[in-house]
XYZ file of C-alpha atoms in Angstrom:
774
model
C 99.576 13.018 170.782
C 99.393 16.159 172.928
C 102.218 18.576 172.012
C 104.977 18.737 174.600
C 106.053 22.185 175.757
C 109.042 23.615 177.580
C 107.833 24.335 181.017
C 106.375 27.825 181.413
C 107.151 28.895 177.843
C 104.427 27.456 175.635
C 107.160 26.492 173.156
C 107.131 22.979 171.749
C 110.140 20.873 172.621
C 112.431 19.875 169.787
C 111.320 16.294 169.157
C 107.713 17.342 168.878
C 108.339 20.439 166.682
C 110.505 18.325 164.330
C 107.718 15.779 163.855
C 105.155 18.498 163.447
C 107.318 20.142 160.819
C 107.532 16.878 158.794
C 103.730 16.615 158.909
C 103.371 20.270 157.988
C 105.583 19.959 154.916
C 104.054 16.713 153.636
C 100.379 17.426 154.272
C 98.267 17.954 151.075
C 100.384 19.239 148.233
C 104.013 18.676 149.334
C 106.075 21.764 150.056
C 105.075 25.339 150.871
C 104.858 27.299 147.623
C 103.146 27.105 144.209
C 102.788 29.192 141.036
C 99.427 30.925 140.674
C 98.281 32.687 137.419
C 97.599 36.401 137.788
C 95.482 36.692 134.606
C 92.240 34.987 133.610
C 92.641 31.531 131.954
C 88.991 30.584 131.569
C 88.496 30.759 127.841
C 90.369 29.841 124.624
C 90.924 33.545 124.029
C 92.481 33.906 127.474
C 94.928 31.094 126.586
C 95.724 32.649 123.228
C 96.682 35.861 124.972
C 98.647 34.125 127.722
C 100.591 32.004 125.274
C 100.703 31.604 121.539
C 99.937 33.528 119.400
C 99.260 36.647 121.537
C 102.323 36.358 123.709
C 104.528 37.168 120.737
C 103.783 40.880 120.921
C 105.122 41.452 124.479
C 108.278 39.571 123.324
C 108.741 42.038 120.459
C 108.228 45.057 122.752
C 110.777 43.779 125.258
C 113.278 43.133 122.423
C 112.846 46.789 121.385
C 112.925 48.129 124.938
C 114.305 45.886 127.664
C 112.737 47.961 130.410
C 109.340 46.838 129.127
C 110.055 43.513 130.846
C 108.913 45.299 134.025
C 105.721 46.273 132.229
C 104.764 43.011 130.635
C 106.252 40.357 132.995
C 106.559 39.590 136.660
C 110.296 40.459 136.774
C 109.772 43.603 138.837
C 108.295 41.588 141.663
C 110.354 38.405 141.434
C 113.314 37.458 143.600
C 115.506 34.328 143.336
C 116.361 32.669 146.667
C 119.584 30.756 145.855
C 121.769 28.351 147.821
C 124.246 25.527 147.420
C 123.317 24.103 150.829
C 126.744 24.452 152.432
C 125.569 26.202 155.619
C 121.967 25.224 156.263
C 120.691 27.034 159.360
C 122.759 25.709 162.225
C 123.011 22.237 160.729
C 125.851 22.609 158.265
C 126.592 21.333 154.807
C 123.802 18.987 153.743
C 123.992 19.769 149.983
C 121.832 21.693 147.558
C 118.810 19.440 147.508
C 118.494 19.332 151.306
C 118.425 23.148 151.388
C 115.189 23.287 149.332
C 112.784 23.370 152.364
C 114.643 26.335 153.743
C 114.619 28.179 150.395
C 110.839 27.503 149.979
C 110.411 28.819 153.523
C 112.257 31.968 152.616
C 109.898 32.364 149.680
C 106.908 32.093 152.006
C 108.344 34.926 154.162
C 108.990 37.151 151.167
C 105.369 36.666 150.064
C 103.787 36.875 153.485
C 105.582 40.045 154.651
C 106.147 42.012 151.481
C 104.034 40.380 148.732
C 107.202 39.543 146.763
C 107.121 36.447 144.489
C 109.973 33.980 144.719
C 111.544 31.111 142.774
C 113.883 29.003 144.928
C 116.938 27.758 143.146
C 119.318 25.113 144.538
C 122.651 25.084 142.691
C 124.486 21.732 142.993
C 128.059 22.836 143.015
C 130.822 23.703 145.521
C 132.901 25.483 142.887
C 132.766 29.246 143.257
C 133.245 29.946 139.537
C 130.466 27.577 138.561
C 128.083 29.025 141.148
C 128.766 32.606 140.154
C 128.344 31.859 136.441
C 125.097 30.005 137.017
C 123.548 32.766 139.103
C 124.796 35.621 136.875
C 123.202 34.038 133.800
C 119.813 34.234 135.554
C 119.739 38.032 135.618
C 117.094 38.477 132.836
C 114.624 36.446 134.901
C 114.666 38.237 138.218
C 114.441 41.641 139.831
C 116.772 40.628 142.695
C 118.935 37.841 144.116
C 118.789 36.663 147.716
C 121.763 34.448 148.530
C 121.135 32.032 151.406
C 122.942 29.415 153.471
C 126.267 29.593 151.778
C 129.276 28.898 153.993
C 132.064 31.254 154.818
C 134.567 32.155 153.513
C 133.250 31.292 149.990
C 130.134 33.464 150.592
C 132.224 36.670 150.701
C 133.714 36.076 147.261
C 130.503 34.850 145.716
C 128.523 37.952 146.784
C 131.319 40.363 145.840
C 131.683 38.867 142.356
C 127.904 38.738 141.732
C 127.469 42.375 142.786
C 130.214 43.413 140.404
C 128.748 41.405 137.542
C 125.015 41.918 137.897
C 122.853 45.045 137.526
C 120.126 43.946 139.944
C 120.163 43.822 143.771
C 122.215 40.973 145.227
C 122.256 40.392 148.975
C 123.575 37.525 151.116
C 120.973 37.657 153.914
C 122.938 35.565 156.387
C 125.537 38.356 156.429
C 123.645 41.562 156.034
C 120.157 40.799 157.405
C 121.487 40.005 160.871
C 123.774 43.053 160.736
C 120.984 45.423 159.753
C 118.601 44.308 162.508
C 121.150 43.949 165.260
C 122.395 47.407 164.272
C 118.967 48.850 165.012
C 118.936 47.142 168.393
C 122.422 48.484 169.177
C 121.409 52.078 168.310
C 118.526 51.879 170.784
C 120.577 50.027 173.415
C 123.152 52.800 173.313
C 120.406 55.414 173.714
C 118.928 53.618 176.753
C 122.289 53.171 178.433
C 123.664 56.600 177.544
C 126.540 55.327 175.426
C 128.099 56.611 172.234
C 129.086 54.257 169.416
C 132.619 55.547 169.327
C 133.215 54.702 172.992
C 132.000 51.065 172.892
C 134.430 48.299 173.755
C 133.229 45.281 171.768
C 133.858 41.526 171.846
C 132.643 39.476 168.875
C 132.423 35.668 169.082
C 132.083 34.132 165.614
C 134.075 35.010 162.547
C 131.863 33.484 159.895
C 129.591 35.211 157.419
C 127.286 36.870 160.001
C 130.093 37.630 162.438
C 132.303 39.446 159.937
C 129.334 41.250 158.347
C 127.945 42.433 161.723
C 131.332 43.686 162.772
C 131.917 45.612 159.582
C 128.401 46.980 159.870
C 128.806 48.389 163.379
C 132.064 50.001 162.311
C 129.981 51.795 159.665
C 127.609 52.891 162.444
C 130.418 54.540 164.360
C 132.091 51.843 166.453
C 135.908 52.248 166.341
C 137.635 49.247 164.743
C 140.462 49.346 167.279
C 137.934 48.832 170.076
C 136.810 45.464 168.695
C 138.245 42.058 169.636
C 137.039 39.108 167.566
C 137.148 35.392 168.378
C 136.528 32.362 166.195
C 136.125 28.715 167.167
C 139.839 28.482 168.039
C 140.017 31.639 170.166
C 140.998 35.293 169.912
C 142.229 36.612 166.518
C 145.601 37.849 167.741
C 149.013 38.473 166.185
C 150.175 34.906 167.005
C 147.579 33.540 164.538
C 148.277 35.723 161.493
C 149.599 32.918 159.312
C 146.677 30.573 159.787
C 143.804 32.960 159.142
C 141.673 33.565 156.033
C 141.859 36.990 154.460
C 138.304 37.820 155.663
C 139.524 37.648 159.280
C 142.759 39.561 158.970
C 141.254 43.091 159.439
C 140.187 42.018 162.940
C 143.526 40.726 164.220
C 144.581 42.577 167.359
C 147.695 42.697 169.459
C 146.119 41.370 172.702
C 147.399 38.965 175.322
C 144.188 37.006 175.730
C 143.912 33.650 173.961
C 140.279 32.665 174.588
C 136.891 34.431 174.809
C 136.831 34.394 178.614
C 140.196 36.275 178.657
C 138.879 39.349 176.753
C 135.419 39.985 178.262
C 136.698 42.219 181.097
C 135.137 45.713 180.798
C 133.382 44.992 177.484
C 130.287 47.139 176.757
C 128.994 44.960 173.942
C 129.127 41.230 173.246
C 128.120 40.177 169.722
C 127.561 36.432 169.579
C 127.265 34.687 166.199
C 128.736 31.342 167.186
C 127.388 28.402 169.120
C 125.196 27.538 172.075
C 126.827 27.777 175.482
C 129.840 29.754 174.368
C 129.298 32.372 177.115
C 129.276 31.467 180.790
C 127.668 33.581 183.567
C 131.084 34.446 185.049
C 132.031 36.067 181.714
C 129.077 38.428 181.889
C 130.052 39.405 185.430
C 133.333 40.828 184.006
C 131.526 43.154 181.552
C 130.884 46.847 182.110
C 127.825 48.308 183.782
C 124.552 47.775 181.791
C 126.205 45.277 179.424
C 124.718 44.885 175.980
C 124.625 41.222 175.092
C 123.460 40.145 171.629
C 123.652 36.330 171.804
C 122.452 35.467 168.294
C 123.611 31.887 167.755
C 120.975 29.847 165.872
C 118.874 28.093 167.077
C 120.057 28.478 170.685
C 121.945 31.508 172.000
C 125.409 31.568 173.447
C 123.800 32.034 176.847
C 120.103 31.678 177.694
C 118.222 34.801 178.673
C 117.214 33.635 182.218
C 120.829 32.605 182.912
C 122.175 35.957 181.684
C 119.602 37.868 183.691
C 120.482 35.957 186.853
C 124.188 36.764 186.373
C 123.616 40.388 185.376
C 120.220 41.903 186.289
C 121.304 45.078 184.430
C 121.835 43.277 181.105
C 120.251 44.464 177.816
C 119.951 41.307 175.787
C 118.876 40.232 172.322
C 118.767 36.705 170.859
C 117.403 34.923 167.848
C 114.604 33.319 169.869
C 110.969 34.404 169.848
C 110.413 33.394 173.455
C 113.021 35.891 174.757
C 112.876 39.679 174.493
C 114.445 41.484 171.532
C 114.372 38.777 168.909
C 116.883 39.523 166.121
C 114.864 37.944 163.313
C 116.006 38.504 159.749
C 112.387 38.683 158.642
C 112.453 42.273 159.925
C 114.873 43.093 157.136
C 115.082 41.189 153.858
C 111.413 41.327 152.712
C 111.223 45.096 153.146
C 114.727 45.862 151.862
C 113.977 44.011 148.613
C 110.529 45.654 148.493
C 112.103 49.109 148.453
C 114.836 47.968 145.990
C 112.377 46.360 143.581
C 109.996 49.296 143.583
C 112.729 51.699 142.545
C 114.293 49.107 140.175
C 117.560 49.557 142.034
C 120.759 48.260 140.472
C 122.164 47.186 143.863
C 121.512 47.110 147.579
C 124.204 49.450 148.933
C 125.375 50.520 152.338
C 123.142 53.612 152.262
C 120.037 51.409 151.757
C 121.045 49.009 154.543
C 121.696 51.862 156.927
C 118.301 53.400 156.051
C 116.636 50.127 157.009
C 118.471 50.071 160.308
C 117.439 53.636 161.180
C 113.816 52.940 160.227
C 113.687 49.879 162.502
C 115.288 51.838 165.349
C 112.735 54.631 164.881
C 109.773 52.255 164.702
C 110.751 50.654 168.042
C 110.138 54.030 169.709
C 106.621 54.473 168.234
C 103.571 53.475 170.167
C 102.774 49.774 169.557
C 99.266 49.170 168.229
C 96.879 46.760 169.829
C 96.975 44.491 166.785
C 100.650 43.689 167.556
C 99.839 42.921 171.178
C 97.066 40.555 170.115
C 99.531 38.731 167.791
C 101.665 38.052 170.841
C 98.978 36.874 173.242
C 97.994 40.271 174.561
C 101.511 41.185 175.801
C 102.070 44.917 175.824
C 105.211 46.422 174.377
C 106.919 49.789 174.813
C 110.411 51.115 174.036
C 112.941 50.023 176.634
C 115.329 47.258 177.676
C 112.951 44.493 176.622
C 111.777 46.213 173.414
C 114.752 47.434 171.435
C 113.490 46.428 167.976
C 109.968 45.893 166.546
C 108.247 42.498 166.579
C 108.276 40.473 163.381
C 104.463 40.536 163.133
C 104.262 44.302 163.359
C 102.665 45.272 160.024
C 104.100 48.768 160.177
C 107.585 47.455 159.367
C 106.634 47.364 155.685
C 105.751 51.029 155.434
C 108.585 52.142 157.682
C 111.451 50.211 156.128
C 110.594 49.917 152.453
C 110.119 53.656 151.871
C 113.344 54.382 153.795
C 115.188 51.951 151.570
C 113.571 53.319 148.432
C 114.540 56.889 149.336
C 118.130 55.826 150.044
C 118.228 54.053 146.651
C 117.155 57.285 144.908
C 119.466 59.516 146.990
C 122.505 57.265 146.399
C 121.926 57.032 142.647
C 121.204 53.268 142.221
C 117.462 53.676 141.554
C 116.354 53.414 137.928
C 112.957 55.051 138.635
C 111.901 57.874 140.939
C 108.862 57.594 143.098
C 106.952 59.907 145.458
C 107.965 58.536 148.887
C 104.900 59.710 150.827
C 102.527 58.372 148.148
C 104.530 55.113 148.176
C 104.335 54.888 151.967
C 100.521 55.273 151.737
C 100.264 52.574 149.102
C 102.157 50.189 151.378
C 99.959 51.104 154.338
C 96.959 50.098 152.253
C 98.532 46.675 151.685
C 98.931 46.047 155.418
C 95.743 47.717 156.679
C 92.621 46.399 154.911
C 90.155 49.201 154.158
C 92.800 51.926 154.369
C 92.078 52.702 150.692
C 88.717 53.964 151.919
C 89.952 55.488 155.164
C 92.913 57.221 153.493
C 90.468 59.678 151.878
C 89.482 60.943 155.323
C 92.954 60.680 156.850
C 94.566 62.624 154.016
C 91.957 65.389 154.311
C 92.329 65.500 158.117
C 96.123 65.921 157.763
C 95.535 68.841 155.348
C 93.037 70.500 157.728
C 94.909 69.952 161.019
C 91.793 70.780 163.016
C 91.180 70.723 166.772
C 89.590 67.555 168.186
C 88.185 67.310 171.684
C 89.147 64.115 173.475
C 87.180 63.827 176.750
C 88.299 61.761 179.728
C 91.869 62.475 178.722
C 93.411 60.849 181.744
C 92.249 57.456 180.365
C 95.144 55.322 179.126
C 93.666 54.613 175.659
C 92.670 58.278 175.143
C 96.218 59.371 175.899
C 97.556 56.745 173.385
C 95.163 58.108 170.732
C 96.353 61.653 171.466
C 99.997 60.634 171.083
C 99.321 58.911 167.767
C 97.218 61.632 166.155
C 99.990 64.146 167.019
C 102.659 61.875 165.609
C 100.702 61.303 162.402
C 99.709 64.948 162.014
C 96.000 64.172 161.982
C 94.794 66.806 164.432
C 95.575 68.987 167.424
C 93.975 67.225 170.377
C 92.049 69.281 172.924
C 92.407 67.070 175.975
C 89.585 67.388 178.485
C 90.312 66.259 182.031
C 92.447 66.980 185.063
C 95.274 69.225 183.892
C 98.087 67.940 186.086
C 97.526 64.297 185.178
C 97.248 65.039 181.500
C 100.495 67.079 181.514
C 102.259 64.072 183.126
C 100.860 61.719 180.480
C 101.872 64.051 177.621
C 105.469 64.453 178.788
C 107.822 64.605 175.845
C 105.375 66.373 173.497
C 105.661 70.093 172.784
C 102.877 71.931 174.544
C 101.930 73.736 171.329
C 100.902 70.351 169.825
C 97.980 69.935 172.193
C 95.594 71.855 174.432
C 94.149 71.034 177.845
C 90.688 72.035 179.198
C 89.975 71.140 182.808
C 86.255 70.626 183.532
C 86.923 72.097 186.958
C 87.721 75.395 185.189
C 85.794 75.406 181.926
C 86.615 78.090 179.322
C 84.772 81.405 179.645
C 82.007 81.440 177.058
C 78.686 83.146 177.621
C 76.646 80.742 175.496
C 78.396 77.713 177.051
C 77.435 78.880 180.544
C 73.856 79.440 179.452
C 73.622 76.003 177.826
C 74.983 74.381 180.937
C 72.355 75.958 183.112
C 69.561 75.222 180.632
C 70.440 71.583 179.943
C 71.638 70.403 183.292
C 70.295 72.967 185.794
C 73.858 73.561 186.934
C 75.218 76.571 188.760
C 78.181 78.183 187.099
C 80.671 76.784 189.632
C 79.340 73.199 189.546
C 81.908 70.632 188.505
C 81.255 69.505 184.944
C 81.877 66.055 183.460
C 84.352 65.857 180.593
C 81.923 64.260 178.092
C 79.238 66.952 178.489
C 81.851 69.676 178.244
C 83.329 68.171 175.047
C 79.904 67.835 173.516
C 78.878 71.374 174.324
C 82.172 72.785 173.023
C 81.617 70.806 169.821
C 78.026 72.076 169.358
C 79.144 75.650 169.970
C 82.016 75.367 167.448
C 84.619 75.924 170.165
C 86.322 72.857 168.743
C 86.032 71.267 165.315
C 84.738 67.919 166.582
C 84.885 65.410 169.428
C 85.781 61.748 169.791
C 85.291 59.700 172.955
C 88.143 57.196 172.884
C 88.067 56.233 176.571
C 87.347 52.819 177.991
C 83.754 53.615 178.981
C 80.402 51.933 178.551
C 77.772 53.299 176.158
C 75.564 54.899 178.823
C 78.486 57.001 180.094
C 79.253 58.588 176.732
C 76.608 58.576 174.036
C 73.810 60.275 176.102
C 76.093 63.290 176.605
C 76.560 63.610 172.864
C 72.916 63.239 172.028
C 71.910 65.669 174.768
C 74.279 68.451 173.857
C 75.057 68.180 170.138
C 72.033 69.125 168.114
C 70.648 67.293 165.104
C 70.933 68.595 161.594
C 67.842 70.268 160.104
C 65.494 67.680 158.591
C 67.065 64.660 160.269
C 64.571 62.213 161.756
C 66.860 60.433 164.182
C 70.580 60.254 164.790
C 71.805 56.821 163.677
C 74.969 54.769 164.051
C 76.884 53.299 161.073
C 79.723 50.779 161.316
C 82.415 50.488 158.674
C 83.090 46.714 158.272
C 86.517 45.925 156.766
C 86.618 42.342 155.584
C 89.856 41.443 153.859
C 89.689 43.536 150.675
C 85.970 44.342 150.982
C 84.414 47.288 152.819
C 80.743 47.298 153.861
C 78.623 49.765 155.824
C 76.019 48.533 158.358
C 73.268 50.699 159.928
C 71.609 51.458 162.298
C 73.882 49.439 164.643
C 73.620 51.705 167.644
C 70.635 53.938 168.452
C 67.139 53.404 167.057
C 65.559 50.216 168.386
C 62.661 49.822 165.972
C 62.754 52.533 163.280
C 59.692 53.468 161.218
C 59.763 53.345 157.466
C 60.504 57.065 157.411
C 63.331 56.642 159.788
C 64.830 53.786 157.781
C 64.704 55.878 154.671
C 66.344 58.735 156.481
C 68.972 56.384 157.838
C 69.832 55.215 154.302
C 70.101 58.871 153.216
C 72.536 59.708 155.985
C 74.608 56.613 155.284
C 74.750 57.366 151.554
C 76.084 60.844 152.289
C 78.821 59.482 154.607
C 79.824 56.679 152.249
C 80.049 59.027 149.237
C 82.148 61.407 151.337
C 84.643 58.601 151.909
C 85.020 58.252 148.120
C 82.848 55.164 147.759
C 79.774 54.988 145.514
C 76.907 53.898 147.788
C 74.800 50.921 146.726
C 72.002 50.536 149.258
C 70.135 47.410 150.216
C 67.196 47.314 152.693
C 67.693 44.005 154.480
C 64.808 41.697 155.485
C 64.078 38.024 155.929
C 61.664 38.660 153.038
C 62.308 39.433 149.376
C 60.333 41.683 147.013
C 56.904 41.409 148.730
C 56.860 37.643 148.934
C 55.322 37.941 152.394
C 52.524 40.299 153.462
C 53.914 40.418 157.024
C 53.784 43.917 158.558
C 57.512 43.863 159.390
C 58.471 43.051 155.779
C 56.031 45.754 154.608
C 57.795 48.368 156.835
C 61.138 47.567 155.132
C 59.470 47.623 151.711
C 57.895 50.968 152.431
C 61.288 52.344 153.492
C 62.828 51.253 150.238
C 60.080 52.895 148.220
C 60.454 56.204 150.076
C 64.209 56.179 149.675
C 64.167 55.156 146.013
C 61.545 57.763 145.094
C 63.436 60.531 146.804
C 66.911 59.453 145.696
C 66.677 58.015 142.177
C 70.345 58.677 141.487
C 71.530 56.203 144.109
C 71.474 52.433 143.410
C 69.166 50.827 145.894
C 67.135 47.663 146.274
C 64.716 46.163 148.833
C 63.366 44.474 150.635
C 66.027 41.786 150.074
C 67.804 39.016 151.934
C 71.404 39.703 152.989
C 73.108 36.924 150.985
C 71.441 38.035 147.808
C 72.295 41.653 148.441
C 76.010 40.771 148.833
C 76.282 38.141 146.062
C 73.669 38.942 143.376
C 75.540 37.059 140.681
C 74.864 33.802 142.507
C 71.123 34.489 142.592
C 70.307 35.634 139.063
C 67.261 33.423 139.117
C 65.931 35.728 141.865
C 67.226 39.163 140.935
C 68.201 40.242 137.425
C 71.403 42.037 136.499
C 69.241 44.936 135.256
C 67.532 45.316 138.627
C 70.691 44.775 140.687
C 73.853 45.031 138.554
C 76.280 44.996 141.427
C 76.514 43.870 145.039
C 75.303 46.291 147.725
C 77.823 47.887 150.079
C 75.402 49.790 152.372
C 73.135 47.480 154.373
C 70.165 49.078 156.137
C 68.822 46.583 158.692
C 65.175 46.483 159.850
C 65.933 47.112 163.495
C 68.669 47.539 166.068
C 68.656 43.872 167.068
C 69.449 42.720 163.529
C 72.029 45.397 162.754
C 73.913 45.099 166.034
C 73.950 41.296 165.947
C 75.069 41.314 162.304
C 78.088 43.612 162.807
C 79.219 41.629 165.865
C 78.858 38.243 164.137
C 80.743 39.452 161.089
C 83.488 41.014 163.181
C 84.160 37.732 164.945
C 83.445 35.034 162.377
C 84.980 36.879 159.385
C 87.827 38.395 161.475
C 86.690 41.765 160.241
C 87.648 45.159 161.606
C 84.540 47.045 162.748
C 85.175 50.767 162.742
C 82.490 52.795 164.466
C 79.885 53.569 165.195
C 79.839 56.843 163.195
C 77.036 58.993 164.611
C 75.247 60.405 161.564
C 72.742 63.234 161.628
C 74.441 65.611 164.061
C 75.028 69.182 163.091
C 78.626 68.988 164.289
C 80.911 65.926 164.104
C 81.002 63.868 167.282
C 81.719 60.172 167.643
C 81.990 57.610 170.461
C 84.227 54.527 170.232
C 83.185 51.229 171.917
C 85.265 49.617 174.675
C 86.611 46.904 172.310
C 88.042 49.470 169.863
C 91.804 49.497 169.299
C 93.964 52.598 169.361
C 94.439 52.282 165.601
C 90.663 52.238 165.089
C 90.263 55.243 167.324
C 92.901 57.182 165.381
C 91.192 56.285 162.073
C 87.883 57.522 163.526
C 89.546 60.755 164.618
C 90.486 61.465 160.994
C 86.992 60.596 159.815
C 85.369 62.766 162.467
C 87.262 65.888 161.424
C 87.309 65.333 157.681
C 83.703 64.217 157.149
C 82.032 67.707 157.033
C 84.485 68.944 154.408
C 84.363 65.690 152.433
C 80.557 65.711 152.484
C 80.489 69.243 151.047
C 82.978 68.211 148.295
C 81.169 64.958 147.467
C 79.260 64.642 144.193
C 76.318 63.409 146.256
C 74.811 66.284 148.233
C 71.763 67.728 149.900
C 69.616 70.245 148.158
C 69.725 73.801 149.646
C 66.946 74.289 152.127
C 66.349 70.577 152.429
C 63.270 69.772 154.485
C 62.249 66.653 156.369
C 61.838 64.712 153.129
C 65.609 64.425 152.896
C 65.840 64.686 149.135
C 69.132 63.903 147.433
C 70.405 63.947 143.948
C 73.630 63.162 142.049
C 75.538 66.174 140.827
C 75.770 66.412 137.057
């Protein structure tokens, strides 16, 4: 049956999504999670280490030193998701067993977003003492406790008692997750509307777990308690209801005349909804102050739909729990990353300082430029800080390395961390988890940040080029030298200090005697002739007026590369400039060449290409293992094309005996030699190749494009190798993040190459000899 959708939204209607969910959960192995061994279990010896008798020794070590449990077991990365099923989503009390699908789902989110392992535990009791005793006795098993779907008011007492009794992080996500994320949205909404927290007049609808927690949390952010009016399902919490209210609601009782929600909305700046669908009517919004902030967070449907709210108040800033409306307050922006930071510092608790650090990190991230990868995850929609983008999107991978380090630092600063970690190093480790291949790229990025060199960015009025300039300034990678029309560039760089970038207008090129001479020689120009930005950037690069150049604009090949090749000279001894792509495939990084320039290279040129690639790969901290790719293998065919590749391998191998190389060889064998030991011995090829030299441009270019699409790989490049000064050109399909990474590589590569253990001999001639440093 074709899925039904709500008109214009692409969202499945409820009957269909419910049926699809049943099929999803029952298909294949029932449920959503499983336990997977992290150590080998292939042999009898493996089993004797995993269990008896070998396992006895870690037991003894932990008995001697309990902290060794973090060394020898999974405790440091294991969280319990625990419920009694009394408040399942918006459904209600269905019991412990019925809550299991939700708890498994929570485990999936922990693993997906923060690589945290989870056991879901459903406790079949309504008795608070029994529940607390059961959970507390589980402390030796886990690094943290996530309480879930426990009804109010019992949840307040349960969490409080467990936090007092246990020495590991305990957090009831229904309370604090929503508070932390909506708090970030509120900070940014106040900034956009020019409000101060202490001046806000607030109406809260919903006095359950989330409502009480969110209200207490915004008081901690600076909202005055006396400016808050709270309602529950029976109406306003006023003095007339003192006797009937639970203790958790008493702090919010106010001496007001209004009895119902509609009576107290007049002049309110902020509405916090944690109640039920339809609780707010359009006429209520019309009573609110100018630019009202409306956080209608009822689950699964908000107190008022976004289109209805917008029709009533076009000036509204609105957030909901729904993904099809702007500003989704989704708890997945919080709990995985808060626990990640807590676990990695072995924190004894999740305290207010850690929660506030998470809020501030989310608010800060919302103001950062949103990468293309996030836009692609949301159908190509573009996001930028403003009314419709107050908080990051759940599928923004940067949340991990923004929030977790902030939480970890707060844990250390507030004294609940058991271990101290280097926050910047930790942030980099997390970035590597979210950005495949960053382990390789981080070598260049770290070096670029140390150097802080000047990078020419031609065509700097181009939108993508400006985005790249913004990001390399924000990340401290370089000082961009923006080449283009000065007035337009200044407008695009508004908000950045002028000492963080430079502008060169081709209409008024810098005074430089050699530059003027080169212009006349290469282009036959008169001194006052208007100069294109790419030629100027290339000439400035060649003349060492800048430290390198990167073309990041949305231009075709013929508009960019010829300027580089015409004006930036080759290195001594280089046959041809070549292009190398860095292919990032999950946790594997490969290097393909020549993907860009030389259509049908000779054997000499192929050997030289391999030499240049080996230098670049070694500079990135990777040991090059070169394979010369062919349809043929080891001389099986006398064909002249196969012979050309074979000759290239022989030239390279003879001149560079210290580098692992093989050829001519088929691509699958080069990448998976262990599967073809009947063809190639372990002695001849002990490990898989990582540098693939293709026989011609057709093969190399087709290969990198096929891999990029079919393997969902990131293709970074091409890197132009063989130039005397660093200059690179990004393709039209490149993302801003890829351009920023290439900026770091461009500037760092000359220094890294000189520091690498693999280097050119002094006075190297056209033979291109290399050796490995002793």
